[in-house]
PDB file of C-alpha atoms in Angstrom:
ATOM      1  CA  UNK A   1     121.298 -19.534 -30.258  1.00  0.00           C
ATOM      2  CA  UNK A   2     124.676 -19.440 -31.897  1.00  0.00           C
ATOM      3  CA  UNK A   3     124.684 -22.945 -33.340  1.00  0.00           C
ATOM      4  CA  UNK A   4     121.060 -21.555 -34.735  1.00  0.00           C
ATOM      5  CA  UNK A   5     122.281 -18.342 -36.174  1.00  0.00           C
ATOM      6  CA  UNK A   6     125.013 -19.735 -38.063  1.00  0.00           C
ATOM      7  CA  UNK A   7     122.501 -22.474 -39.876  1.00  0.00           C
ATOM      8  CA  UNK A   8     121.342 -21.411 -43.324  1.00  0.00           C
ATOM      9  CA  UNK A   9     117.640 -20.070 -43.708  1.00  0.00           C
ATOM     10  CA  UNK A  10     117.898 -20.206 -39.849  1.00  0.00           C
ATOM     11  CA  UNK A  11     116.298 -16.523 -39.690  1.00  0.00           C
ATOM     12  CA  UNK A  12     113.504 -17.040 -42.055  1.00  0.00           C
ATOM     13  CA  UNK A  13     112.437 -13.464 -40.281  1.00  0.00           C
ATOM     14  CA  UNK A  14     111.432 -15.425 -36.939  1.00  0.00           C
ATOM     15  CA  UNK A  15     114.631 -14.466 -35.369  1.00  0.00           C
ATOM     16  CA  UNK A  16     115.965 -11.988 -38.347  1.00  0.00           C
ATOM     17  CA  UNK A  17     117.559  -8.515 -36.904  1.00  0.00           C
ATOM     18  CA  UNK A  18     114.310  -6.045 -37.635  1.00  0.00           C
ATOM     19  CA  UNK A  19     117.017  -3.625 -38.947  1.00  0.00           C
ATOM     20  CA  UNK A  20     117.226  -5.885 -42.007  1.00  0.00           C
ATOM     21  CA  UNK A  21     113.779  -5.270 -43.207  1.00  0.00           C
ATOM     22  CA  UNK A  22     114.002  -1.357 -43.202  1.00  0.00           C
ATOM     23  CA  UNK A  23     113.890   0.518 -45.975  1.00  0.00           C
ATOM     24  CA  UNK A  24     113.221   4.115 -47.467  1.00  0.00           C
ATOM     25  CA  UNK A  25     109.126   2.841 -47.463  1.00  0.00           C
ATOM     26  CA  UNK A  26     108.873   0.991 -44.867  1.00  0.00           C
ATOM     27  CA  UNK A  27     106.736   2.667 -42.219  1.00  0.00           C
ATOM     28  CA  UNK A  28     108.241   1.419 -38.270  1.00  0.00           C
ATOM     29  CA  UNK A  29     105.818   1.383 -35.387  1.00  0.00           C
ATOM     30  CA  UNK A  30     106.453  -0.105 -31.819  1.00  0.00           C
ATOM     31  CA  UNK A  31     104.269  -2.845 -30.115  1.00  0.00           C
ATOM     32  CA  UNK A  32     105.030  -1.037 -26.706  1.00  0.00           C
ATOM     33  CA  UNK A  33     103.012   1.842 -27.835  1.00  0.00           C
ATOM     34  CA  UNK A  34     100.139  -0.011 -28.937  1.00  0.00           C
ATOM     35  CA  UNK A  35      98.247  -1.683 -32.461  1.00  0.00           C
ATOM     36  CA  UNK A  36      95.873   1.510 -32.291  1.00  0.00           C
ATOM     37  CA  UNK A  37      98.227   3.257 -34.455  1.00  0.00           C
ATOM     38  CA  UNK A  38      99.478   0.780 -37.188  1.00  0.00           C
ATOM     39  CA  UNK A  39      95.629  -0.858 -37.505  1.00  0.00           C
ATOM     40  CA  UNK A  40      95.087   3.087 -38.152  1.00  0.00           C
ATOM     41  CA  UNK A  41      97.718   3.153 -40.747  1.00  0.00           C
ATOM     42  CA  UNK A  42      96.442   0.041 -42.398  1.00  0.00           C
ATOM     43  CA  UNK A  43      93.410   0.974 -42.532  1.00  0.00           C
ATOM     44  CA  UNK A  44      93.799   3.923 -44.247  1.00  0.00           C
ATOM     45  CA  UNK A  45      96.156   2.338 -46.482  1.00  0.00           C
ATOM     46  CA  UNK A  46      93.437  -0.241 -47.573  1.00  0.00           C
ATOM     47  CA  UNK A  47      90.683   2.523 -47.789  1.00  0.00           C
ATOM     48  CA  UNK A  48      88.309   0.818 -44.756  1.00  0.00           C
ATOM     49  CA  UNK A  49      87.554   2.125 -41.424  1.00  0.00           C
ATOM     50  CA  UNK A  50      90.094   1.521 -38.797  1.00  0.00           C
ATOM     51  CA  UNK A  51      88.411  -0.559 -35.657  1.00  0.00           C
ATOM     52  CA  UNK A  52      86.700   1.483 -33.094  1.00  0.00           C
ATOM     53  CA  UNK A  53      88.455  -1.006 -30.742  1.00  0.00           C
ATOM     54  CA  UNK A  54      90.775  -3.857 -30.081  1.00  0.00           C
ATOM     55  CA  UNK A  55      90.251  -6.852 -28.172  1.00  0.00           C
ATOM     56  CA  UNK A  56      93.215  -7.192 -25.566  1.00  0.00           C
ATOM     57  CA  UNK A  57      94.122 -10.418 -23.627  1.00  0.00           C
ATOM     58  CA  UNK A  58      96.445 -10.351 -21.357  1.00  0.00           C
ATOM     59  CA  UNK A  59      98.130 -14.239 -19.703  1.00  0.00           C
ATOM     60  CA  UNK A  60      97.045 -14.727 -16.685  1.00  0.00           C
ATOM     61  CA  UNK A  61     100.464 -16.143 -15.841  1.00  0.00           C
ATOM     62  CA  UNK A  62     103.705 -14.246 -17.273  1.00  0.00           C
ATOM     63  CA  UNK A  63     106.227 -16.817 -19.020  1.00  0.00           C
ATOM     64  CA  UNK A  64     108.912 -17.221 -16.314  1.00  0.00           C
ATOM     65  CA  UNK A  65     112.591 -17.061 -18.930  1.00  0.00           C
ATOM     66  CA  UNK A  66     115.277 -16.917 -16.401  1.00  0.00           C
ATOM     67  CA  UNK A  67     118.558 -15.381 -18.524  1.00  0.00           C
ATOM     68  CA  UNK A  68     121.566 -16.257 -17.533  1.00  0.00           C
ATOM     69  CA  UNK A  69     124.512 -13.775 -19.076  1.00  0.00           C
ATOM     70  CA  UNK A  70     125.719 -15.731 -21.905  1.00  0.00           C
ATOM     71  CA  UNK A  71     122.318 -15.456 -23.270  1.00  0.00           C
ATOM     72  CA  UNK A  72     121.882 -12.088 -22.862  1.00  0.00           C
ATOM     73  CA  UNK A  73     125.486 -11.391 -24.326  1.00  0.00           C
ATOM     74  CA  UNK A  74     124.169 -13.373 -27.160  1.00  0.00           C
ATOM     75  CA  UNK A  75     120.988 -11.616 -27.500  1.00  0.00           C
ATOM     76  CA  UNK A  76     122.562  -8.213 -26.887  1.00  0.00           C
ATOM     77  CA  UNK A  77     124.897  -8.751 -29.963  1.00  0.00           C
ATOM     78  CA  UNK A  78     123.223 -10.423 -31.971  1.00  0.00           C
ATOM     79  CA  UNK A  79     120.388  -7.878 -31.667  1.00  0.00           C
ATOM     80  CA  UNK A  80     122.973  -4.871 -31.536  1.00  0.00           C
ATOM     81  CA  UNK A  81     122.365  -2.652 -34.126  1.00  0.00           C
ATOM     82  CA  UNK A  82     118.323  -3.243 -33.901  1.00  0.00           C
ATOM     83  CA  UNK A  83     118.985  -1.596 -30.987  1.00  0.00           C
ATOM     84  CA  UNK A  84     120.853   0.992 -32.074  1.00  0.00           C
ATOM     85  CA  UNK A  85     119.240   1.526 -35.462  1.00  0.00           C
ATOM     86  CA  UNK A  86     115.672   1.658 -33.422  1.00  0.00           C
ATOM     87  CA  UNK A  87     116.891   3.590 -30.584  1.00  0.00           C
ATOM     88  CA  UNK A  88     116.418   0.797 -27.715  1.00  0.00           C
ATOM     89  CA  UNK A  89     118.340   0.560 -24.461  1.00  0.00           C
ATOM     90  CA  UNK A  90     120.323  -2.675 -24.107  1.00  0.00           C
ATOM     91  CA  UNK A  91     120.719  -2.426 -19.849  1.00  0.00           C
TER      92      UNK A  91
END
């Protein structure tokens, strides 16, 4: 990752701090909570109905990462003031 973040257009908003694309109308909403909400938003924004429902998979099988700590130091700060700026924990 820090061979990759160094590279020019290397966060072409795939890997881009989420801090960086706030502004004063930009509205923020969490996956963890849910698309009910922002599919909500958008809908009203676009004048339509919002669904009645949302079609959820779930993997059958979790992706098994295994961090070591030098990748989450890395991810920790590079990611530091996303967390901050969007009130995450970094334990």
């Amino acid at each position: 990752m820090a061979g990759y973040c160094t590279a020019v257009d290397s966060l072409d908003n795939h890997l881009r701090p989420q801090w960086e694309f706030l502004g004063s109308e930009v509205e923020t909403f969490r996956f963890e909570d849910g698309l009910q909400a922002p599919l909500a938003r958008m809908a009203e924004w676009l004048g339509v109905a919002p669904p009645e429902s949302l079609p959820h998979d779930l993997r059958p099988d979790p992706l098994g990462i295994a961090w070591d700590q030098v990748d989450r130091i890395r991810v920790r700060d590079h990611y530091a003031r996303d967390f901050e700026t969007l009130g995450y924990f970094t334990d």
